[in-house]
Short mmCIF file of C-alpha atoms in Angstrom, two decimals:
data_model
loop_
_atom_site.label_atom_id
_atom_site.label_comp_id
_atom_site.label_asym_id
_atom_site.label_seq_id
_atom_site.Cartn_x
_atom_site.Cartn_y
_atom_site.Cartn_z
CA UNK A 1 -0.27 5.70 17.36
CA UNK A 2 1.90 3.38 15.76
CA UNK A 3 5.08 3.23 14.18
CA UNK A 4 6.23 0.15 13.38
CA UNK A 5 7.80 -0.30 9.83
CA UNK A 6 8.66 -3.76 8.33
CA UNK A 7 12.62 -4.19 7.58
CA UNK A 8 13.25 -5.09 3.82
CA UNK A 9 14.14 -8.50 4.98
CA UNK A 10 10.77 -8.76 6.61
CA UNK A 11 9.02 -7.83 3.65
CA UNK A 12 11.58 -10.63 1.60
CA UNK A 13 10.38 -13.16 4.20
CA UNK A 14 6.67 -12.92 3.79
CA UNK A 15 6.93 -12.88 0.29
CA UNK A 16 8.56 -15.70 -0.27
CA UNK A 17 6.36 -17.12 2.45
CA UNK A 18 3.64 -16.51 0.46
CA UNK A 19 5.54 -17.02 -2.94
CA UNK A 20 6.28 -20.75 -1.81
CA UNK A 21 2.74 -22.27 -0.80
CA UNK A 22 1.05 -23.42 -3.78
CA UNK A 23 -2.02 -24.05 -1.47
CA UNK A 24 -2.65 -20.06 -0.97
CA UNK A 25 -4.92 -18.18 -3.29
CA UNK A 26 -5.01 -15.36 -2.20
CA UNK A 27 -1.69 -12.99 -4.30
CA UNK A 28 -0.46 -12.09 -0.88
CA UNK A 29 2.96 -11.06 -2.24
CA UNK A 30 1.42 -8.85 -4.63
CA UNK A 31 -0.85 -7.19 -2.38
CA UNK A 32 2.14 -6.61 0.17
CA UNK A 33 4.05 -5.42 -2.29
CA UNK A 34 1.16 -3.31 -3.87
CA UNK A 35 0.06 -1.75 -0.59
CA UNK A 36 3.12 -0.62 0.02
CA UNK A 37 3.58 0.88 -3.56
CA UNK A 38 0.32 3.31 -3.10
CA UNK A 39 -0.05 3.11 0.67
CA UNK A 40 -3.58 1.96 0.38
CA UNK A 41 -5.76 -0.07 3.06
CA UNK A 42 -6.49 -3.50 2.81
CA UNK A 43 -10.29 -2.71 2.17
CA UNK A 44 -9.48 -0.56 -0.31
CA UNK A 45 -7.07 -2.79 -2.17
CA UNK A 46 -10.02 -5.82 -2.63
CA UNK A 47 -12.45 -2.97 -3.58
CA UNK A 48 -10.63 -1.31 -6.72
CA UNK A 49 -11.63 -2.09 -9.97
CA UNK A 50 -10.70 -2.64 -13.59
CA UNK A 51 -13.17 0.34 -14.76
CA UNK A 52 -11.75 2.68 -12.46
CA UNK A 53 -7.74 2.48 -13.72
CA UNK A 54 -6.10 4.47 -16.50
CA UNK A 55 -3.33 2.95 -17.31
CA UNK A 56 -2.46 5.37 -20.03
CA UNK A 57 -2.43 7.99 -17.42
CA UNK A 58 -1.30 5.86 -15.09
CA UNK A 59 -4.54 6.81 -12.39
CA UNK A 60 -6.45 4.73 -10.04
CA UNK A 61 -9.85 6.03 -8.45
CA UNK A 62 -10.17 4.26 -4.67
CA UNK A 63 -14.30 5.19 -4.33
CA UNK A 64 -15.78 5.70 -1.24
CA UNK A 65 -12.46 6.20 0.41
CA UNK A 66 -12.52 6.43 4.17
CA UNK A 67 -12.51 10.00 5.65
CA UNK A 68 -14.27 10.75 8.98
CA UNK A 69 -16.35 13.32 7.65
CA UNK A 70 -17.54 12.02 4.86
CA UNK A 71 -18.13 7.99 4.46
CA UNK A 72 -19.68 7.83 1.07
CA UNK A 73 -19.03 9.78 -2.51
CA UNK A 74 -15.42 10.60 -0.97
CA UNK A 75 -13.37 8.79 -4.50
CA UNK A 76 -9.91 9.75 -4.72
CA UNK A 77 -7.72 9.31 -7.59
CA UNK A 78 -4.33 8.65 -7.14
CA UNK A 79 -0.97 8.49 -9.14
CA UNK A 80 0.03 4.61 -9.56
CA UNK A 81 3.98 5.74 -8.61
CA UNK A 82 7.23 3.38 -8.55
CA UNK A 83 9.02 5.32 -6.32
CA UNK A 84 8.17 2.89 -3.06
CA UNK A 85 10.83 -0.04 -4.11
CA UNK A 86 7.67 -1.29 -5.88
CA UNK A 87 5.68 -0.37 -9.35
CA UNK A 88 1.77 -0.22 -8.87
CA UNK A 89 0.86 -0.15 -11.84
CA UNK A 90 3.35 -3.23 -13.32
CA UNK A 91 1.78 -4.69 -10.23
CA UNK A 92 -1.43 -4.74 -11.42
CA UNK A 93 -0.49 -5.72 -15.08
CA UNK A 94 1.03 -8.96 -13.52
CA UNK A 95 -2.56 -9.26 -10.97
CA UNK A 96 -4.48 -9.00 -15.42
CA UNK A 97 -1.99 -11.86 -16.89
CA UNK A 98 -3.06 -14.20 -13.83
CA UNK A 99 -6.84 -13.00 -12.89
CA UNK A 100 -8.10 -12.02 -16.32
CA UNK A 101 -10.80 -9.95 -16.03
CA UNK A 102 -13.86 -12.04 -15.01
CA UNK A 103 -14.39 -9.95 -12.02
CA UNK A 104 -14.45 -6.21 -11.91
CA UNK A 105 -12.14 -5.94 -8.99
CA UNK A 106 -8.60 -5.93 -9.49
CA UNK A 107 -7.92 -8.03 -6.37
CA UNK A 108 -11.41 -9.99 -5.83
CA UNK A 109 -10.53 -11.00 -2.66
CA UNK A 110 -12.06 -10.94 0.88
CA UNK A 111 -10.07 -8.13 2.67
CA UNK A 112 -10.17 -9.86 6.28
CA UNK A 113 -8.77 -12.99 5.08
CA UNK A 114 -6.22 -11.12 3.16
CA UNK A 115 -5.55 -9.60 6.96
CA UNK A 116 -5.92 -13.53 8.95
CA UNK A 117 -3.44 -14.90 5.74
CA UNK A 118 -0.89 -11.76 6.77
CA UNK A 119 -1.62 -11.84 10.44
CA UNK A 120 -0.95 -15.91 10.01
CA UNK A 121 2.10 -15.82 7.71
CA UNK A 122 3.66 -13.14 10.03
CA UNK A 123 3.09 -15.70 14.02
CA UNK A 124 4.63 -18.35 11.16
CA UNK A 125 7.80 -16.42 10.76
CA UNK A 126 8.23 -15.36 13.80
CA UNK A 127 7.64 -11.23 12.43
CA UNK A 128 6.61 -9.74 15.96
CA UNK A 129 4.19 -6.67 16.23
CA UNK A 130 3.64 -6.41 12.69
CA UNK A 131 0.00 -5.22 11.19
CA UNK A 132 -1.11 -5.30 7.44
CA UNK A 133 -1.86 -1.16 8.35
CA UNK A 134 1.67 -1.02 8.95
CA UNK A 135 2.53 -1.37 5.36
CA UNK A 136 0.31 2.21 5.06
CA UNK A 137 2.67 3.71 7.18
CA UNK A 138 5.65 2.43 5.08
CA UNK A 139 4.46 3.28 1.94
CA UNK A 140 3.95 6.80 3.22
CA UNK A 141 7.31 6.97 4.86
CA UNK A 142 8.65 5.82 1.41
CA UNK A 143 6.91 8.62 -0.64
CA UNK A 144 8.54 11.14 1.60
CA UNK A 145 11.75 9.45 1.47
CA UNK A 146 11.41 9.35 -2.21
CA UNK A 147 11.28 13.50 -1.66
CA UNK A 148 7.50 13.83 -2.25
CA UNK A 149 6.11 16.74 -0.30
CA UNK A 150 3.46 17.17 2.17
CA UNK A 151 0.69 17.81 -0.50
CA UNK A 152 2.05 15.39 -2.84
CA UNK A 153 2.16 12.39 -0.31
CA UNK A 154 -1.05 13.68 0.63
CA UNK A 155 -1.85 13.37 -3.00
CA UNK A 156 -1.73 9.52 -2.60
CA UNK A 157 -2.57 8.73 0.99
CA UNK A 158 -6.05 10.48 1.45
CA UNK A 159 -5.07 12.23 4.05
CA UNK A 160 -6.61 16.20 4.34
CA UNK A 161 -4.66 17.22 6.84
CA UNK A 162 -0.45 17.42 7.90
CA UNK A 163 -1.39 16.13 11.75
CA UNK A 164 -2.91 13.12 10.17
CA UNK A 165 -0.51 12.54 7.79
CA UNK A 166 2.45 13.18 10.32
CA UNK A 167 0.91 9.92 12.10
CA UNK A 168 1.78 7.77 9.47
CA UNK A 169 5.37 9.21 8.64
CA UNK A 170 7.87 8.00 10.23
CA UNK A 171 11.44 8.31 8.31
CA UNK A 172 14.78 6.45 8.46
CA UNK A 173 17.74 8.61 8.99
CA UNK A 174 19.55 7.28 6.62
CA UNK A 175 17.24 7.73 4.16
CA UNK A 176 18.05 11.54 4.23
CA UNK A 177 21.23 10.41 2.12
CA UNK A 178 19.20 9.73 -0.51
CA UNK A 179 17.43 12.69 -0.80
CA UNK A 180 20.59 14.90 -0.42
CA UNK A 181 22.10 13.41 -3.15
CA UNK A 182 18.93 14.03 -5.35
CA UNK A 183 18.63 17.61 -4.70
CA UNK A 184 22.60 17.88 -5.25
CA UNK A 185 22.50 15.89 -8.41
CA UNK A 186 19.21 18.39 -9.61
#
């Protein structure tokens, strides 16, 4: 069980990493930055397509998402949110003006080398103990710090049950601020 999160200057590092070398192909900042807007898996990030967004409802179906009961016909749709620090769905827009739509996926990428190019980019910069899964965890740890409940982060992440879900939470304290202040202000 893990529960490493990346700092916001981490997070600045690799994308600029990635931001500055014309030679890479792969949108690396964009996928960072859009994992950690819907706290989806790498695999699932190269697998979404154009056909299955709404952006007029602002709704992405992830198909075949994994569950360990069920490993096929288990699609999801889930609210494209900008609560994270990061806006999925202007993410995507920006992913249209650049990739067009010659392929069907959004991201038509190979999902391990998206993983070696992170992996790489992170021994380059000297990131330790830091996992592309890890940005799961803090997209998830942003939706509750946003003051999303347990069936509303739940809503996003895929996850059926709060023992699952509790794995991939893990807060800042000082994020509590935040949410004070919200319910104060409401």
């Amino acid at each position: 069980e893990r529960d490493r999160r990346p700092t916001d200057e981490e997070l600045e590092k690799l994308c600029a990493h990635f931001d500055g070398n014309p030679r890479q192909i792969i949108p690396m900042s964009r996928i960072i930055k859009f994992a950690v807007a819907t706290a989806m898996r790498q695999e699932e990030i190269c697998r979404v397509t154009w056909s299955d967004l709404n952006t007029r409802t602002k709704m992405l179906t992830i198909r075949d998402r994994k569950d360990p009961r069920e490993k096929k016909g288990n699609d999801q749709r889930i609210p494209l949110l900008s609560v994270s620090g990061f806006d999925a769905l202007a993410l995507i827009e920006e992913q249209r003006a650049i990739r067009g739509n010659e392929d069907d996926r959004i991201f038509p990428y190979a999902h391990k080398s998206a993983g070696t190019a992170f992996t790489r980019a992170c021994q380059d910069l000297k990131i330790e103990d830091l996992h592309f899964h890890d940005l799961r965890h803090e997209g998830t740890s942003r939706l509750f710090e946003a003051g999303f409940e347990i069936q509303q982060v739940a809503l996003v992440t895929g996850h059926k049950d709060w023992k699952m879900l509790r794995r991939y939470t893990h807060l800042r304290p000082e994020a509590l601020h935040a949410i004070a202040d919200r319910k104060a202000a409401a």
